[in-house]
Coordinates of C-alpha atoms and ligand atoms in Angstrom, one line a residue:
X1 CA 26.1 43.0 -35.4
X2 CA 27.5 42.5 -32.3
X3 CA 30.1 39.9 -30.5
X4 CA 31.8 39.4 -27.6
X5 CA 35.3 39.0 -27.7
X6 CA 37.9 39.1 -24.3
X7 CA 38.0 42.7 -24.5
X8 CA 34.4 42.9 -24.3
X9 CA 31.2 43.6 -26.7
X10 CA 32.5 44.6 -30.2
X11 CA 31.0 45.8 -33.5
X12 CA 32.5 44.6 -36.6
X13 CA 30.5 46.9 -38.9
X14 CA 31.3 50.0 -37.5
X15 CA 35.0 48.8 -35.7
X16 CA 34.3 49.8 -32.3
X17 CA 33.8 48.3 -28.5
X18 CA 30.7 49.4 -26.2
X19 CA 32.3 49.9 -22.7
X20 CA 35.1 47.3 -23.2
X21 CA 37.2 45.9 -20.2
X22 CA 40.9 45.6 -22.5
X23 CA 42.4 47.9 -23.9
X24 CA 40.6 48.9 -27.9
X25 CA 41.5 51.3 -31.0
X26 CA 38.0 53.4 -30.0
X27 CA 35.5 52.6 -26.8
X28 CA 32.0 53.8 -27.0
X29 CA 31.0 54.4 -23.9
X30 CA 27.3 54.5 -21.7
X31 CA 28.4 55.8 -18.6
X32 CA 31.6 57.1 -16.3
X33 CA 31.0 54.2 -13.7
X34 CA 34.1 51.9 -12.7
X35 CA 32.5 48.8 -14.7
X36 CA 31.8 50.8 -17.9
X37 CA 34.5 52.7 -18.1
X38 CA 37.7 51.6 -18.0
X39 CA 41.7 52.9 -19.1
X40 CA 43.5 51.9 -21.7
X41 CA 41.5 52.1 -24.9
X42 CA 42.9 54.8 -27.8
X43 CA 40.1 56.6 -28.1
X44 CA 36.8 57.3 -26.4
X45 CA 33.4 58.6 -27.5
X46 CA 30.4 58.9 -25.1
X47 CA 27.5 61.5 -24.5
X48 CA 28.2 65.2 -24.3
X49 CA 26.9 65.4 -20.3
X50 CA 28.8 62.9 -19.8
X51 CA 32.1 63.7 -21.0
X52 CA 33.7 65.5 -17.8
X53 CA 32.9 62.7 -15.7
X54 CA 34.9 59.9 -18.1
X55 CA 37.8 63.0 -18.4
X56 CA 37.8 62.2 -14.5
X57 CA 38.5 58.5 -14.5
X58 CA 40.1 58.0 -17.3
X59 CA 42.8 61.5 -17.8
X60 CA 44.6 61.9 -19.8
X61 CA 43.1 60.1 -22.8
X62 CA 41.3 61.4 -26.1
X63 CA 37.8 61.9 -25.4
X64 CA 34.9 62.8 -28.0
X65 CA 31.6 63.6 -27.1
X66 CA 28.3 63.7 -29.5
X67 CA 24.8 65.4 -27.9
X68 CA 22.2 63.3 -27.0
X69 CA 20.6 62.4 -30.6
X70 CA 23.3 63.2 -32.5
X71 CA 24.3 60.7 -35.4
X72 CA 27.8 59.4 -36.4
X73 CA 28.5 57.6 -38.7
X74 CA 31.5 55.0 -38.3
X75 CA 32.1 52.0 -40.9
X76 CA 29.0 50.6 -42.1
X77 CA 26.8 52.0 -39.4
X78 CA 25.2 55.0 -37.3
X79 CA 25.4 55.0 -33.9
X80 CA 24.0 57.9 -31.6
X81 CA 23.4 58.6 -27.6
X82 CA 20.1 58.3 -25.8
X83 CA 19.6 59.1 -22.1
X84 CA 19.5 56.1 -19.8
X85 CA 18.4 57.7 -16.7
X86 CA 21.0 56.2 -14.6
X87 CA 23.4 59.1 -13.9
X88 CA 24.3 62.3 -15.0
X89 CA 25.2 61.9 -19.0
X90 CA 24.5 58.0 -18.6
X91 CA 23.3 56.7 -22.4
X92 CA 21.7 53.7 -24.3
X93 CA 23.6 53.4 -27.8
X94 CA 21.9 53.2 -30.6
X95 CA 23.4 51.2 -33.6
X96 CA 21.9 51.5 -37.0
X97 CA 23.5 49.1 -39.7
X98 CA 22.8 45.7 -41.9
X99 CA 21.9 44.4 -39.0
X100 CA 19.1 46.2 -38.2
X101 CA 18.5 48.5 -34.8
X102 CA 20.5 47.4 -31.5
X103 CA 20.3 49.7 -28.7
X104 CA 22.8 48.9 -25.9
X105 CA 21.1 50.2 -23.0
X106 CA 24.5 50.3 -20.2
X107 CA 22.9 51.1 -16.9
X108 CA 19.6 52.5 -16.3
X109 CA 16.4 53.7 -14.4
X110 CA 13.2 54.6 -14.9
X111 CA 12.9 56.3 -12.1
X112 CA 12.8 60.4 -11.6
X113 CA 16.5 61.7 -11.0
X114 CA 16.6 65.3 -10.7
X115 CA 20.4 64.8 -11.8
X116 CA 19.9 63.4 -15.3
X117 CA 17.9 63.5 -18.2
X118 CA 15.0 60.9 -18.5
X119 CA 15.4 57.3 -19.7
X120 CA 14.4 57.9 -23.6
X121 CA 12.2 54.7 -24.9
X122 CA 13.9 53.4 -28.1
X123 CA 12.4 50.8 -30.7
X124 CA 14.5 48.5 -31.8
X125 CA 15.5 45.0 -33.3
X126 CA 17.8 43.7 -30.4
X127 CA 18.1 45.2 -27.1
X128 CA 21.3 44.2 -24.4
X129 CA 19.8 45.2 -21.2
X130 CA 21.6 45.5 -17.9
X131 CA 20.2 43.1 -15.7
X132 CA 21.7 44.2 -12.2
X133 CA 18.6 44.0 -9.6
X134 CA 16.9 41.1 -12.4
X135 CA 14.9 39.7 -9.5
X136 CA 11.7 39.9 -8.6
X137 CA 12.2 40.9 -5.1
X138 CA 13.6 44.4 -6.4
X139 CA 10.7 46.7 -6.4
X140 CA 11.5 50.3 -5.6
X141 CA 9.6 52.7 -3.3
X142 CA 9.0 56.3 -5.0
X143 CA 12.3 58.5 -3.9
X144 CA 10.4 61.2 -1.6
X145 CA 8.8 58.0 0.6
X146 CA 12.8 57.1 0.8
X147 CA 14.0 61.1 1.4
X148 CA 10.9 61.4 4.0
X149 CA 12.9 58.0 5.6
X150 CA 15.8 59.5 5.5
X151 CA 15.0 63.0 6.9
X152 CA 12.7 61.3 9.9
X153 CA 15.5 58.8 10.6
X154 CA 18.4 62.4 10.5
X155 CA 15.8 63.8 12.9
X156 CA 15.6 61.0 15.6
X157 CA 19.5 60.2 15.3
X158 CA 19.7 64.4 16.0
X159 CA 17.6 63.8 19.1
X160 CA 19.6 61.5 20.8
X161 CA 22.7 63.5 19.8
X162 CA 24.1 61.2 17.4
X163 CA 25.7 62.3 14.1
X164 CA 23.9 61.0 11.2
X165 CA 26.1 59.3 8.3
X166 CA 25.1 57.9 5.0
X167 CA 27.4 56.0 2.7
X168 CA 26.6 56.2 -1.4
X169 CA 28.4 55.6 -4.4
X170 CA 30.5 58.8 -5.7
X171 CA 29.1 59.2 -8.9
X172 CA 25.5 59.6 -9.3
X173 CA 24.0 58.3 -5.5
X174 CA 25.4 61.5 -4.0
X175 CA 24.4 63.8 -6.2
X176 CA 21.2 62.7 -6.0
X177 CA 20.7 62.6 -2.5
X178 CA 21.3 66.4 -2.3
X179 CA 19.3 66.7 -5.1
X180 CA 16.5 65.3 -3.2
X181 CA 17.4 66.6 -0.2
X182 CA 17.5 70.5 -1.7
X183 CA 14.1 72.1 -0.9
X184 CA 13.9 69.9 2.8
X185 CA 17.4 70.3 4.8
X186 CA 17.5 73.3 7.1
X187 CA 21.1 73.4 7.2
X188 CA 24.5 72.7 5.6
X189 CA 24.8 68.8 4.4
X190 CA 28.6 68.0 5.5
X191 CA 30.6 65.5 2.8
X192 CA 33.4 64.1 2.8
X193 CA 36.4 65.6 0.4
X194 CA 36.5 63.0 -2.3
X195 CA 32.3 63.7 -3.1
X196 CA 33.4 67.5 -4.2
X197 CA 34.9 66.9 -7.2
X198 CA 31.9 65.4 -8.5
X199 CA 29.6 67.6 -6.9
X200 CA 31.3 70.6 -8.6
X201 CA 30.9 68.8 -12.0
X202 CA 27.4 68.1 -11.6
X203 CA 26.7 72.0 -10.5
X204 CA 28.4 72.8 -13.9
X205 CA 26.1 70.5 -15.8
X206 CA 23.2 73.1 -14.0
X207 CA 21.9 70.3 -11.4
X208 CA 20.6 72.3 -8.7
X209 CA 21.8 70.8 -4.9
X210 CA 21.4 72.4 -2.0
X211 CA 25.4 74.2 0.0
X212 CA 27.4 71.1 1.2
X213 CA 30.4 71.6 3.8
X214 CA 33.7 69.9 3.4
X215 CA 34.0 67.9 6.8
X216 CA 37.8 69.5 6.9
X217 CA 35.8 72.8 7.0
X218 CA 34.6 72.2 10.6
X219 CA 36.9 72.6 13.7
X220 CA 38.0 70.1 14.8
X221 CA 36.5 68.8 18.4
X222 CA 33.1 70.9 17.5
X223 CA 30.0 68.5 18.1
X224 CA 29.1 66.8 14.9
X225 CA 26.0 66.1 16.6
X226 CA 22.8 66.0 14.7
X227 CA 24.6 66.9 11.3
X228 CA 23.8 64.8 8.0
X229 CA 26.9 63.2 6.6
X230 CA 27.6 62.1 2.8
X231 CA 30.6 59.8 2.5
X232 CA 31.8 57.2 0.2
X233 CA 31.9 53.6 0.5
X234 CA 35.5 53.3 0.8
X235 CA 35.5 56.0 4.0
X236 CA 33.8 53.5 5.9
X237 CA 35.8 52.4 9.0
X238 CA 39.0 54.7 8.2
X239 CA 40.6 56.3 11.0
X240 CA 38.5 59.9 9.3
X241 CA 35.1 58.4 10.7
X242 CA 36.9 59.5 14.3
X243 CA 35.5 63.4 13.7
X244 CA 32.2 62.2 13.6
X245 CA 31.5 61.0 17.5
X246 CA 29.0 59.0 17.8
X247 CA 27.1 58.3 14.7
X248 CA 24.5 56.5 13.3
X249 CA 25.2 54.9 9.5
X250 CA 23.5 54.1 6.7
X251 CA 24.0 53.0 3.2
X252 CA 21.4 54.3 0.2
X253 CA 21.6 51.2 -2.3
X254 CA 19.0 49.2 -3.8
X255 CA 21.0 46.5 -2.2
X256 CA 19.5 47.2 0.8
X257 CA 16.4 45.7 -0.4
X258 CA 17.4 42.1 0.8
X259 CA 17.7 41.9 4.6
X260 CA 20.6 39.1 4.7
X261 CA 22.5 41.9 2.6
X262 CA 21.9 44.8 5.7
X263 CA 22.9 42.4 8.3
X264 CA 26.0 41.3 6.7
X265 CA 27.6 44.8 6.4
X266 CA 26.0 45.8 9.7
X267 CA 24.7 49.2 8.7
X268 CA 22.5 50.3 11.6
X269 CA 19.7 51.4 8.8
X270 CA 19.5 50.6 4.2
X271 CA 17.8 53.3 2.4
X272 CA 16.1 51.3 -0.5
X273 CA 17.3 54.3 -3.5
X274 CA 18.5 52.8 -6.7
X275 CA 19.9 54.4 -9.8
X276 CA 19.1 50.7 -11.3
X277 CA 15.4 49.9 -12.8
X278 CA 13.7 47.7 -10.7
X279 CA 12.1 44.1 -12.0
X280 CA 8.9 45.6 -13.2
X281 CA 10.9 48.4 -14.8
X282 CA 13.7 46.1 -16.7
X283 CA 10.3 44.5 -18.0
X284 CA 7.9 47.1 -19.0
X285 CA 11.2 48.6 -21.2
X286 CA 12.1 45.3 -22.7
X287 CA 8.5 45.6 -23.7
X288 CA 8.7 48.9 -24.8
X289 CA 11.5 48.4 -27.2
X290 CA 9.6 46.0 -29.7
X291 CA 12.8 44.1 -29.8
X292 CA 12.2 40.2 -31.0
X293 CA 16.0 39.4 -29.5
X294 CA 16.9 40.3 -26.2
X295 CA 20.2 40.2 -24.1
X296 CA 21.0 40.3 -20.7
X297 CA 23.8 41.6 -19.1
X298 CA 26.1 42.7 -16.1
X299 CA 24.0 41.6 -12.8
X300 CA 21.4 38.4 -12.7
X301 CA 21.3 38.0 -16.5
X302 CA 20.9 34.6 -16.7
X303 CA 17.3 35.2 -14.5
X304 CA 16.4 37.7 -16.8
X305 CA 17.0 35.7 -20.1
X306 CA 15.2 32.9 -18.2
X307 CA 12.1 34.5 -17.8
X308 CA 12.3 36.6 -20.9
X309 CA 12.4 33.2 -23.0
X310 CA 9.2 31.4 -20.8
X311 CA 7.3 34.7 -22.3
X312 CA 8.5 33.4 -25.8
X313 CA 10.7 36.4 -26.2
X314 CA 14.6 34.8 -27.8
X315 CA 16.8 36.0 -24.9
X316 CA 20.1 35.1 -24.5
X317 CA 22.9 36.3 -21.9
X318 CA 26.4 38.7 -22.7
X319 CA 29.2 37.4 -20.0
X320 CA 31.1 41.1 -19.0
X321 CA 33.7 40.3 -16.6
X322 CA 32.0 41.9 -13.8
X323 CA 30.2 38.6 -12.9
X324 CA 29.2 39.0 -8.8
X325 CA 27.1 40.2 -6.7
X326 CA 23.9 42.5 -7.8
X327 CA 25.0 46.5 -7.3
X328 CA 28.9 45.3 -6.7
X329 CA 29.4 46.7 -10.1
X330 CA 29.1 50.5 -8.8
X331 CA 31.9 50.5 -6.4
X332 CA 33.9 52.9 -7.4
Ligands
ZN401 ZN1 26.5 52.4 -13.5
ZN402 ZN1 27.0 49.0 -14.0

């Protein structure tokens, strides 16, 4: 029911992409991330939470939303948006049509998030699964061992008068950090200007985070000391890192799981926090979906499909043009 094609996955029955990379007449889309979502396509449909977040990246451009549940029908088939746990208004897609069930999974987590709604199981005939961490050293610690990390490591970095910096991913990692940090920071979380915008859309989808301060906010020259700051990627080693004196850094990634990856980008500490499932995860919901055809894709796919087919499931792998590194995919 689906193919790939060079603009990405398409669906002849129902005459639609799922997160294509070219430009299409209508994109269906799981999630607001740079490798999902992409400009150019005439028309857009993706989860209601996660509407304001693809109206971000990809304005101006006709957007439609459906709630989570809801069924539409297009051509020959339904199709309707499940959570996928990965970030806010992140979805599976379900497809109903002469081929049978496919759910599209996009990204997605098993994991508790405060800041979207819960990975929903789905039965179906074939499942695409991403396959980004789809080794078996990728095992996730719960998220409060990683905050109680994080908060001892703020703490000691305070103590020798250093300002504490950690670098995330704009669209889901921060949010979820202050999430986590709400009911344990005794004071203002500073962030750097390009995080608000986001912020202030997840507060209007009613995710609770505790007050952040824009760095601008601060004096300049005022001791920085002992403060928590939230930046993105791309801030690191600008001239703006300057306010922050002497500084600690960090990045929160399920990347930082593998050691060669933490010395190579020389971050002084990796905070193992993904918004990916794990190995055991991406297994126990293949399982779960009862589907007899599997497919791997975006990360280590052809791993995933490897192992998949030694349990006698038939698992195959869907190319994106995204190919790389585990986690690059999120940059945004
Ligand atoms: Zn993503
Ligand atoms: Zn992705």
């Amino acid at each position: 029911m689906l193919t790939e094609t060079a603009a990405g996955l398409y669906c002849e029955a129902g005459d639609f992409y799922i997160d294509p990379w070219g430009p299409t007449p209508r994109a269906l889309i799981t999630h607001a991330h740079g490798d999902h979502a992409r400009a150019g396509s005439a028309a857009y449909l993706c989860a209601a939470p996660g509407a304001p977040l693809l109206a971000r990246r990809l304005e101006p451009a006709p957007i439609e939303s459906l709630a989570y549940g809801e069924q539409l029908t297009l051509g020959d088939v339904r199709v309707s948006f499940h959570p996928a746990g990965h970030v806010l208004g992140s979805a599976q897609i379900r497809i109903d049509g002469p081929g049978g069930v496919w759910v599209v999974s996009g990204d997605y987590k098993r994991a508790d998030d405060p800041t979207c709604a819960p990975f929903e199981p789905l039965r179906c005939d074939v499942f695409v699964t991403e396959s980004t961490f789809a080794l078996p050293i990728y095992h996730w610690d719960p998220a409060a061992a990683v905050i109680a990390d994080l908060l001892a490591w703020w703490q000691a970095n305070g103590e020798r008068g250093l300002t504490s910096i950690v670098f995330c991913y704009t669209i889901g990692k921060a949010q979820r950090l202050l999430a986590e940090l709400m009911t344990v920071a005794d004071r203002p979380i500073l962030v750097h200007g390009m995080l608000l915008p986001v912020i202030d859309i997840y507060r209007a989808a009613g995710v609770r985070m505790p007050a952040v301060q824009p760095l601008v906010e601060r004096p300049r020259g005022t001791s920085l000391a002992g403060e928590l700051v939230l930046a993105p990627l791309s801030a690191r080693g600008t001239p703006w890192m300057r306010r922050l004196g002497q500084l600690s850094d960090a990045l929160a990634s399920g990347l930082m799981r593998v050691r060669g990856v933490r010395r190579q980008r020389a971050y002084d500490r990796g905070f193992v926090l993904s918004d990916h499932a794990d190995w055991p995860a991406l297994l126990d919901t293949v399982t779960a979906t009862g589907a007899s055809r599997v497919f791997a894709t975006h990360g280590h796919a052809d791993t995933l499909a490897r192992y998949l087919r030694e349990q006698g499931l038939d698992a195959g792998v869907l190319r994106t043009a995204w190919e790389g590194e585990a986690g690059a995919d999120d940059e945004e």
